[in-house]
Amino acid sequence: MPFTFKQFHIDDQGCGMPVSTDAVVLGAWAPLTQAKQILDIGAGSGLLSLMAAQRSTAHVTAVEIDDAAIQACQRNIDASPWADRISLIAGDISEIAAQQSQRFDHIICNPPYFETGPQSDKTGRATARHTDKLTFAALTRAFDGLLSEQGKITLILPIESLAAWNKALEQTLQLTLLHQCDVVSVRGKAAKRMLLLLGRNRATPAQSQLVLREPNNSYSQEMIALTRDFYLFM
């Protein structure tokens, strides 16, 4: 059953945030179809968990730390066709990784990435967007502790965060970049986001590009093909 966004709940503090292009592109691009155990770190209002459940037959574990987002996430899970395949865990992913014995064959994450700059006066939204609550170093350690031997990780980051991300990744010798897809918002402009696929098996990283919109602001054909199961294109 295709997932639609019309009745998707966000919390009243804005932590869950409106449905974002970043999350939709990440959820559609990630190679999830063969996964059996998927982990969604920083689930927010549950968008990625629902997309993962729709695109696979996996059991999905959603982890979220913010109380308001947790409530919105559980409402969205309960209202979905996949409630029996999605479990929500409330807590800090670093603490959970230290206690969790289960390993996942795919981890998906739309992490906080703004290292500097003004923070929202809404605590939940600031936590979701800034790395002071979940640093890249802490995130890579959690990835390493929770990923199965043949598992994969998919995330999305701004291009300007690449140096900081690579520095954190270098400290986790078990993880390596497998694919980087630069995301261009409008054809002809510079990429502002990057989709990353990580794993444990070292290989020459693949490179690709995804253009979201044409100069006339219409969706590109590649964006339509990637996300047609989640958007209703006119």
PDB file of C-alpha atoms in Angstrom:
ATOM      1  CA  MET A   1       0.000   0.000   0.000  1.00  0.00           C
ATOM      2  CA  PRO A   2       1.625   3.316  -1.026  1.00  0.00           C
ATOM      3  CA  PHE A   3       2.393   5.737   1.800  1.00  0.00           C
ATOM      4  CA  THR A   4       0.941   9.255   1.529  1.00  0.00           C
ATOM      5  CA  PHE A   5       1.891  12.343   3.504  1.00  0.00           C
ATOM      6  CA  LYS A   6      -1.549  13.979   3.852  1.00  0.00           C
ATOM      7  CA  GLN A   7      -2.249  12.740   7.389  1.00  0.00           C
ATOM      8  CA  PHE A   8       1.345  12.655   8.595  1.00  0.00           C
ATOM      9  CA  HIS A   9       1.605  14.044  12.146  1.00  0.00           C
ATOM     10  CA  ILE A  10       4.289  16.442  13.349  1.00  0.00           C
ATOM     11  CA  ASP A  11       4.565  17.439  16.977  1.00  0.00           C
ATOM     12  CA  ASP A  12       3.502  20.866  18.231  1.00  0.00           C
ATOM     13  CA  GLN A  13       7.115  21.815  19.017  1.00  0.00           C
ATOM     14  CA  GLY A  14       8.235  21.332  15.428  1.00  0.00           C
ATOM     15  CA  CYS A  15      10.705  18.566  16.276  1.00  0.00           C
ATOM     16  CA  GLY A  16       9.217  16.111  13.846  1.00  0.00           C
ATOM     17  CA  MET A  17       9.329  18.853  11.213  1.00  0.00           C
ATOM     18  CA  PRO A  18       7.242  18.980   8.053  1.00  0.00           C
ATOM     19  CA  VAL A  19       7.915  16.299   5.466  1.00  0.00           C
ATOM     20  CA  SER A  20      11.305  17.323   4.065  1.00  0.00           C
ATOM     21  CA  THR A  21      12.789  16.709   0.652  1.00  0.00           C
ATOM     22  CA  ASP A  22      15.995  15.482   2.341  1.00  0.00           C
ATOM     23  CA  ALA A  23      14.138  12.715   4.164  1.00  0.00           C
ATOM     24  CA  VAL A  24      12.047  11.667   1.164  1.00  0.00           C
ATOM     25  CA  VAL A  25      15.107  11.469  -1.110  1.00  0.00           C
ATOM     26  CA  LEU A  26      17.070   9.534   1.529  1.00  0.00           C
ATOM     27  CA  GLY A  27      14.243   7.074   2.148  1.00  0.00           C
ATOM     28  CA  ALA A  28      13.731   6.483  -1.555  1.00  0.00           C
ATOM     29  CA  TRP A  29      17.458   6.224  -2.482  1.00  0.00           C
ATOM     30  CA  ALA A  30      18.600   3.874   0.289  1.00  0.00           C
ATOM     31  CA  PRO A  31      18.989   0.215  -0.850  1.00  0.00           C
ATOM     32  CA  LEU A  32      16.456  -1.210   1.577  1.00  0.00           C
ATOM     33  CA  THR A  33      14.514  -3.776  -0.405  1.00  0.00           C
ATOM     34  CA  GLN A  34      16.516  -6.822   0.717  1.00  0.00           C
ATOM     35  CA  ALA A  35      17.026  -5.759   4.341  1.00  0.00           C
ATOM     36  CA  LYS A  36      15.520  -7.840   7.147  1.00  0.00           C
ATOM     37  CA  GLN A  37      16.376  -5.648  10.153  1.00  0.00           C
ATOM     38  CA  ILE A  38      16.435  -1.865   9.630  1.00  0.00           C
ATOM     39  CA  LEU A  39      17.379   0.774  12.206  1.00  0.00           C
ATOM     40  CA  ASP A  40      16.210   4.383  11.857  1.00  0.00           C
ATOM     41  CA  ILE A  41      18.375   6.633  14.054  1.00  0.00           C
ATOM     42  CA  GLY A  42      16.762   9.929  15.020  1.00  0.00           C
ATOM     43  CA  ALA A  43      13.370   8.888  13.715  1.00  0.00           C
ATOM     44  CA  GLY A  44      11.654  12.213  14.404  1.00  0.00           C
ATOM     45  CA  SER A  45       8.017  11.809  13.436  1.00  0.00           C
ATOM     46  CA  GLY A  46       8.708   8.459  11.779  1.00  0.00           C
ATOM     47  CA  LEU A  47       8.833   9.336   8.089  1.00  0.00           C
ATOM     48  CA  LEU A  48      11.923   7.247   7.260  1.00  0.00           C
ATOM     49  CA  SER A  49      10.670   4.302   9.299  1.00  0.00           C
ATOM     50  CA  LEU A  50       7.412   4.279   7.345  1.00  0.00           C
ATOM     51  CA  MET A  51       9.222   4.562   4.015  1.00  0.00           C
ATOM     52  CA  ALA A  52      11.552   1.724   5.043  1.00  0.00           C
ATOM     53  CA  ALA A  53       8.604  -0.472   5.981  1.00  0.00           C
ATOM     54  CA  GLN A  54       6.887   0.257   2.671  1.00  0.00           C
ATOM     55  CA  ARG A  55      10.017  -0.536   0.638  1.00  0.00           C
ATOM     56  CA  SER A  56      10.900  -3.814   2.369  1.00  0.00           C
ATOM     57  CA  THR A  57       9.559  -6.718   4.379  1.00  0.00           C
ATOM     58  CA  ALA A  58      11.959  -5.843   7.211  1.00  0.00           C
ATOM     59  CA  HIS A  59      11.276  -5.215  10.853  1.00  0.00           C
ATOM     60  CA  VAL A  60      12.092  -1.540  11.453  1.00  0.00           C
ATOM     61  CA  THR A  61      13.392  -0.217  14.771  1.00  0.00           C
ATOM     62  CA  ALA A  62      12.946   3.540  15.190  1.00  0.00           C
ATOM     63  CA  VAL A  63      15.033   5.388  17.812  1.00  0.00           C
ATOM     64  CA  GLU A  64      14.132   8.894  18.989  1.00  0.00           C
ATOM     65  CA  ILE A  65      15.157  10.945  22.022  1.00  0.00           C
ATOM     66  CA  ASP A  66      12.717  13.879  22.008  1.00  0.00           C
ATOM     67  CA  ASP A  67       9.484  13.337  23.937  1.00  0.00           C
ATOM     68  CA  ALA A  68       7.221  15.318  21.600  1.00  0.00           C
ATOM     69  CA  ALA A  69       8.660  13.660  18.499  1.00  0.00           C
ATOM     70  CA  ILE A  70       8.220  10.247  20.121  1.00  0.00           C
ATOM     71  CA  GLN A  71       4.500  10.896  20.548  1.00  0.00           C
ATOM     72  CA  ALA A  72       4.117  12.040  16.938  1.00  0.00           C
ATOM     73  CA  CYS A  73       6.164   9.073  15.719  1.00  0.00           C
ATOM     74  CA  GLN A  74       4.017   6.565  17.591  1.00  0.00           C
ATOM     75  CA  ARG A  75       0.831   8.134  16.212  1.00  0.00           C
ATOM     76  CA  ASN A  76       2.164   7.843  12.678  1.00  0.00           C
ATOM     77  CA  ILE A  77       3.256   4.236  13.212  1.00  0.00           C
ATOM     78  CA  ASP A  78      -0.107   3.276  14.705  1.00  0.00           C
ATOM     79  CA  ALA A  79      -1.959   4.887  11.778  1.00  0.00           C
ATOM     80  CA  SER A  80       0.152   3.138   9.133  1.00  0.00           C
ATOM     81  CA  PRO A  81      -0.372  -0.271   7.480  1.00  0.00           C
ATOM     82  CA  TRP A  82       2.967  -1.451   8.924  1.00  0.00           C
ATOM     83  CA  ALA A  83       2.452  -0.949  12.662  1.00  0.00           C
ATOM     84  CA  ASP A  84       3.216  -4.628  13.305  1.00  0.00           C
ATOM     85  CA  ARG A  85       6.668  -4.243  11.703  1.00  0.00           C
ATOM     86  CA  ILE A  86       7.843  -1.002  13.345  1.00  0.00           C
ATOM     87  CA  SER A  87       9.078  -0.751  16.937  1.00  0.00           C
ATOM     88  CA  LEU A  88       9.826   2.596  18.607  1.00  0.00           C
ATOM     89  CA  ILE A  89      12.582   2.920  21.210  1.00  0.00           C
ATOM     90  CA  ALA A  90      12.852   6.116  23.257  1.00  0.00           C
ATOM     91  CA  GLY A  91      16.388   7.065  24.219  1.00  0.00           C
ATOM     92  CA  ASP A  92      19.875   8.234  23.318  1.00  0.00           C
ATOM     93  CA  ILE A  93      21.374   6.203  20.463  1.00  0.00           C
ATOM     94  CA  SER A  94      24.843   6.237  22.086  1.00  0.00           C
ATOM     95  CA  GLU A  95      23.454   4.614  25.230  1.00  0.00           C
ATOM     96  CA  ILE A  96      21.319   2.211  23.244  1.00  0.00           C
ATOM     97  CA  ALA A  97      24.305   1.156  21.108  1.00  0.00           C
ATOM     98  CA  ALA A  98      26.304   0.385  24.260  1.00  0.00           C
ATOM     99  CA  GLN A  99      23.540  -1.887  25.579  1.00  0.00           C
ATOM    100  CA  GLN A 100      22.101  -3.358  22.367  1.00  0.00           C
ATOM    101  CA  SER A 101      23.244  -6.825  21.296  1.00  0.00           C
ATOM    102  CA  GLN A 102      21.152  -6.879  18.112  1.00  0.00           C
ATOM    103  CA  ARG A 103      22.846  -6.001  14.826  1.00  0.00           C
ATOM    104  CA  PHE A 104      21.082  -4.453  11.837  1.00  0.00           C
ATOM    105  CA  ASP A 105      21.652  -5.119   8.142  1.00  0.00           C
ATOM    106  CA  HIS A 106      20.655  -1.567   7.241  1.00  0.00           C
ATOM    107  CA  ILE A 107      20.878   1.653   9.256  1.00  0.00           C
ATOM    108  CA  ILE A 108      19.257   4.795   7.880  1.00  0.00           C
ATOM    109  CA  CYS A 109      19.767   8.240   9.370  1.00  0.00           C
ATOM    110  CA  ASN A 110      18.976  11.865   8.589  1.00  0.00           C
ATOM    111  CA  PRO A 111      21.366  13.174  11.241  1.00  0.00           C
ATOM    112  CA  PRO A 112      21.776  16.581  12.870  1.00  0.00           C
ATOM    113  CA  TYR A 113      24.428  18.405  10.886  1.00  0.00           C
ATOM    114  CA  PHE A 114      24.520  22.143  11.598  1.00  0.00           C
ATOM    115  CA  GLU A 115      27.746  22.534  13.587  1.00  0.00           C
ATOM    116  CA  THR A 116      27.487  26.326  13.896  1.00  0.00           C
ATOM    117  CA  GLY A 117      24.954  29.083  13.450  1.00  0.00           C
ATOM    118  CA  PRO A 118      21.743  30.083  15.240  1.00  0.00           C
ATOM    119  CA  GLN A 119      19.659  27.388  16.865  1.00  0.00           C
ATOM    120  CA  SER A 120      15.897  27.280  16.935  1.00  0.00           C
ATOM    121  CA  ASP A 121      14.222  28.422  20.141  1.00  0.00           C
ATOM    122  CA  LYS A 122      12.191  25.213  19.935  1.00  0.00           C
ATOM    123  CA  THR A 123      14.302  22.645  21.766  1.00  0.00           C
ATOM    124  CA  GLY A 124      13.173  19.641  19.738  1.00  0.00           C
ATOM    125  CA  ARG A 125      13.873  21.310  16.406  1.00  0.00           C
ATOM    126  CA  ALA A 126      17.327  22.446  17.580  1.00  0.00           C
ATOM    127  CA  THR A 127      18.169  18.925  18.749  1.00  0.00           C
ATOM    128  CA  ALA A 128      17.121  17.513  15.393  1.00  0.00           C
ATOM    129  CA  ARG A 129      19.241  19.983  13.418  1.00  0.00           C
ATOM    130  CA  HIS A 130      22.453  20.595  15.427  1.00  0.00           C
ATOM    131  CA  THR A 131      25.325  18.241  16.230  1.00  0.00           C
ATOM    132  CA  ASP A 132      25.832  19.392  19.829  1.00  0.00           C
ATOM    133  CA  LYS A 133      23.428  16.639  20.951  1.00  0.00           C
ATOM    134  CA  LEU A 134      24.706  13.928  18.585  1.00  0.00           C
ATOM    135  CA  THR A 135      28.165  14.586  17.195  1.00  0.00           C
ATOM    136  CA  PHE A 136      29.448  12.919  14.049  1.00  0.00           C
ATOM    137  CA  ALA A 137      31.994  11.037  16.178  1.00  0.00           C
ATOM    138  CA  ALA A 138      29.266   9.668  18.447  1.00  0.00           C
ATOM    139  CA  LEU A 139      27.151   8.774  15.432  1.00  0.00           C
ATOM    140  CA  THR A 140      29.905   6.812  13.682  1.00  0.00           C
ATOM    141  CA  ARG A 141      30.618   4.907  16.908  1.00  0.00           C
ATOM    142  CA  ALA A 142      26.935   3.999  17.148  1.00  0.00           C
ATOM    143  CA  PHE A 143      26.943   2.915  13.505  1.00  0.00           C
ATOM    144  CA  ASP A 144      29.947   0.685  14.078  1.00  0.00           C
ATOM    145  CA  GLY A 145      28.442  -0.916  17.159  1.00  0.00           C
ATOM    146  CA  LEU A 146      25.041  -1.617  15.630  1.00  0.00           C
ATOM    147  CA  LEU A 147      25.826  -2.622  12.038  1.00  0.00           C
ATOM    148  CA  SER A 148      26.013  -6.285  11.023  1.00  0.00           C
ATOM    149  CA  GLU A 149      29.111  -7.596   9.228  1.00  0.00           C
ATOM    150  CA  GLN A 150      27.550  -7.283   5.759  1.00  0.00           C
ATOM    151  CA  GLY A 151      25.269  -4.401   6.641  1.00  0.00           C
ATOM    152  CA  LYS A 152      24.928  -0.995   5.007  1.00  0.00           C
ATOM    153  CA  ILE A 153      24.352   2.550   6.269  1.00  0.00           C
ATOM    154  CA  THR A 154      22.642   5.355   4.358  1.00  0.00           C
ATOM    155  CA  LEU A 155      22.535   9.016   5.387  1.00  0.00           C
ATOM    156  CA  ILE A 156      22.258  12.508   3.929  1.00  0.00           C
ATOM    157  CA  LEU A 157      24.484  15.484   4.772  1.00  0.00           C
ATOM    158  CA  PRO A 158      25.234  18.973   3.453  1.00  0.00           C
ATOM    159  CA  ILE A 159      28.276  19.170   1.172  1.00  0.00           C
ATOM    160  CA  GLU A 160      29.930  21.618   3.592  1.00  0.00           C
ATOM    161  CA  SER A 161      29.868  18.956   6.332  1.00  0.00           C
ATOM    162  CA  LEU A 162      31.997  16.519   4.296  1.00  0.00           C
ATOM    163  CA  ALA A 163      35.333  17.422   5.941  1.00  0.00           C
ATOM    164  CA  ALA A 164      33.941  17.084   9.471  1.00  0.00           C
ATOM    165  CA  TRP A 165      32.174  13.849   8.540  1.00  0.00           C
ATOM    166  CA  ASN A 166      35.326  12.326   6.984  1.00  0.00           C
ATOM    167  CA  LYS A 167      37.326  13.248  10.092  1.00  0.00           C
ATOM    168  CA  ALA A 168      34.837  11.369  12.265  1.00  0.00           C
ATOM    169  CA  LEU A 169      34.735   8.434   9.853  1.00  0.00           C
ATOM    170  CA  GLU A 170      38.522   8.102   9.946  1.00  0.00           C
ATOM    171  CA  GLN A 171      38.285   7.307  13.655  1.00  0.00           C
ATOM    172  CA  THR A 172      36.044   4.319  12.884  1.00  0.00           C
ATOM    173  CA  LEU A 173      38.297   2.076  10.866  1.00  0.00           C
ATOM    174  CA  GLN A 174      35.637  -0.586  10.343  1.00  0.00           C
ATOM    175  CA  LEU A 175      33.427   1.657   8.206  1.00  0.00           C
ATOM    176  CA  THR A 176      34.114   2.875   4.684  1.00  0.00           C
ATOM    177  CA  LEU A 177      32.365   4.931   2.005  1.00  0.00           C
ATOM    178  CA  LEU A 178      30.818   2.845  -0.788  1.00  0.00           C
ATOM    179  CA  HIS A 179      28.822   5.434  -2.743  1.00  0.00           C
ATOM    180  CA  GLN A 180      28.423   9.215  -2.742  1.00  0.00           C
ATOM    181  CA  CYS A 181      25.514  10.746  -4.659  1.00  0.00           C
ATOM    182  CA  ASP A 182      25.615  14.548  -4.890  1.00  0.00           C
ATOM    183  CA  VAL A 183      22.134  16.067  -4.709  1.00  0.00           C
ATOM    184  CA  VAL A 184      21.509  19.116  -6.883  1.00  0.00           C
ATOM    185  CA  SER A 185      18.385  21.110  -6.009  1.00  0.00           C
ATOM    186  CA  VAL A 186      18.074  22.770  -9.450  1.00  0.00           C
ATOM    187  CA  ARG A 187      19.812  21.590 -12.616  1.00  0.00           C
ATOM    188  CA  GLY A 188      22.875  23.699 -13.387  1.00  0.00           C
ATOM    189  CA  LYS A 189      23.493  24.702  -9.765  1.00  0.00           C
ATOM    190  CA  ALA A 190      26.102  23.305  -7.395  1.00  0.00           C
ATOM    191  CA  ALA A 191      25.181  20.351  -5.191  1.00  0.00           C
ATOM    192  CA  LYS A 192      24.237  21.263  -1.619  1.00  0.00           C
ATOM    193  CA  ARG A 193      23.542  17.785  -0.222  1.00  0.00           C
ATOM    194  CA  MET A 194      25.134  14.360  -0.537  1.00  0.00           C
ATOM    195  CA  LEU A 195      23.680  10.904  -0.046  1.00  0.00           C
ATOM    196  CA  LEU A 196      26.226   8.508   1.448  1.00  0.00           C
ATOM    197  CA  LEU A 197      26.255   4.713   1.484  1.00  0.00           C
ATOM    198  CA  LEU A 198      28.651   3.094   3.981  1.00  0.00           C
ATOM    199  CA  GLY A 199      29.652  -0.479   4.747  1.00  0.00           C
ATOM    200  CA  ARG A 200      32.464  -2.603   6.148  1.00  0.00           C
ATOM    201  CA  ASN A 201      33.827  -3.969   2.873  1.00  0.00           C
ATOM    202  CA  ARG A 202      36.390  -1.619   1.372  1.00  0.00           C
ATOM    203  CA  ALA A 203      35.962  -0.728  -2.293  1.00  0.00           C
ATOM    204  CA  THR A 204      36.475   2.193  -4.648  1.00  0.00           C
ATOM    205  CA  PRO A 205      33.529   4.494  -3.872  1.00  0.00           C
ATOM    206  CA  ALA A 206      30.952   4.967  -6.616  1.00  0.00           C
ATOM    207  CA  GLN A 207      30.039   8.539  -7.591  1.00  0.00           C
ATOM    208  CA  SER A 208      26.719   9.778  -8.975  1.00  0.00           C
ATOM    209  CA  GLN A 209      24.442  12.813  -9.075  1.00  0.00           C
ATOM    210  CA  LEU A 210      20.735  13.347  -8.497  1.00  0.00           C
ATOM    211  CA  VAL A 211      19.001  16.475  -9.830  1.00  0.00           C
ATOM    212  CA  LEU A 212      15.725  17.297  -8.074  1.00  0.00           C
ATOM    213  CA  ARG A 213      14.238  20.075 -10.209  1.00  0.00           C
ATOM    214  CA  GLU A 214      14.611  21.635 -13.638  1.00  0.00           C
ATOM    215  CA  PRO A 215      15.265  25.389 -14.071  1.00  0.00           C
ATOM    216  CA  ASN A 216      11.504  25.930 -14.552  1.00  0.00           C
ATOM    217  CA  ASN A 217      11.007  24.433 -11.044  1.00  0.00           C
ATOM    218  CA  SER A 218       9.352  21.238 -12.319  1.00  0.00           C
ATOM    219  CA  TYR A 219      10.561  17.950 -10.868  1.00  0.00           C
ATOM    220  CA  SER A 220      13.264  16.232 -12.897  1.00  0.00           C
ATOM    221  CA  GLN A 221      12.511  12.864 -14.463  1.00  0.00           C
ATOM    222  CA  GLU A 222      15.041  11.184 -12.148  1.00  0.00           C
ATOM    223  CA  MET A 223      13.374  12.692  -9.077  1.00  0.00           C
ATOM    224  CA  ILE A 224       9.956  11.533 -10.296  1.00  0.00           C
ATOM    225  CA  ALA A 225      11.269   8.027 -10.970  1.00  0.00           C
ATOM    226  CA  LEU A 226      12.959   7.843  -7.553  1.00  0.00           C
ATOM    227  CA  THR A 227      10.049   9.059  -5.436  1.00  0.00           C
ATOM    228  CA  ARG A 228       6.928   8.214  -7.421  1.00  0.00           C
ATOM    229  CA  ASP A 229       5.772   5.762  -4.725  1.00  0.00           C
ATOM    230  CA  PHE A 230       5.665   8.580  -2.152  1.00  0.00           C
ATOM    231  CA  TYR A 231       4.682  11.747  -4.020  1.00  0.00           C
ATOM    232  CA  LEU A 232       1.643  12.313  -6.202  1.00  0.00           C
ATOM    233  CA  PHE A 233       3.135  14.142  -9.162  1.00  0.00           C
ATOM    234  CA  MET A 234       0.842  16.360 -11.203  1.00  0.00           C
TER     235      MET A 234
END
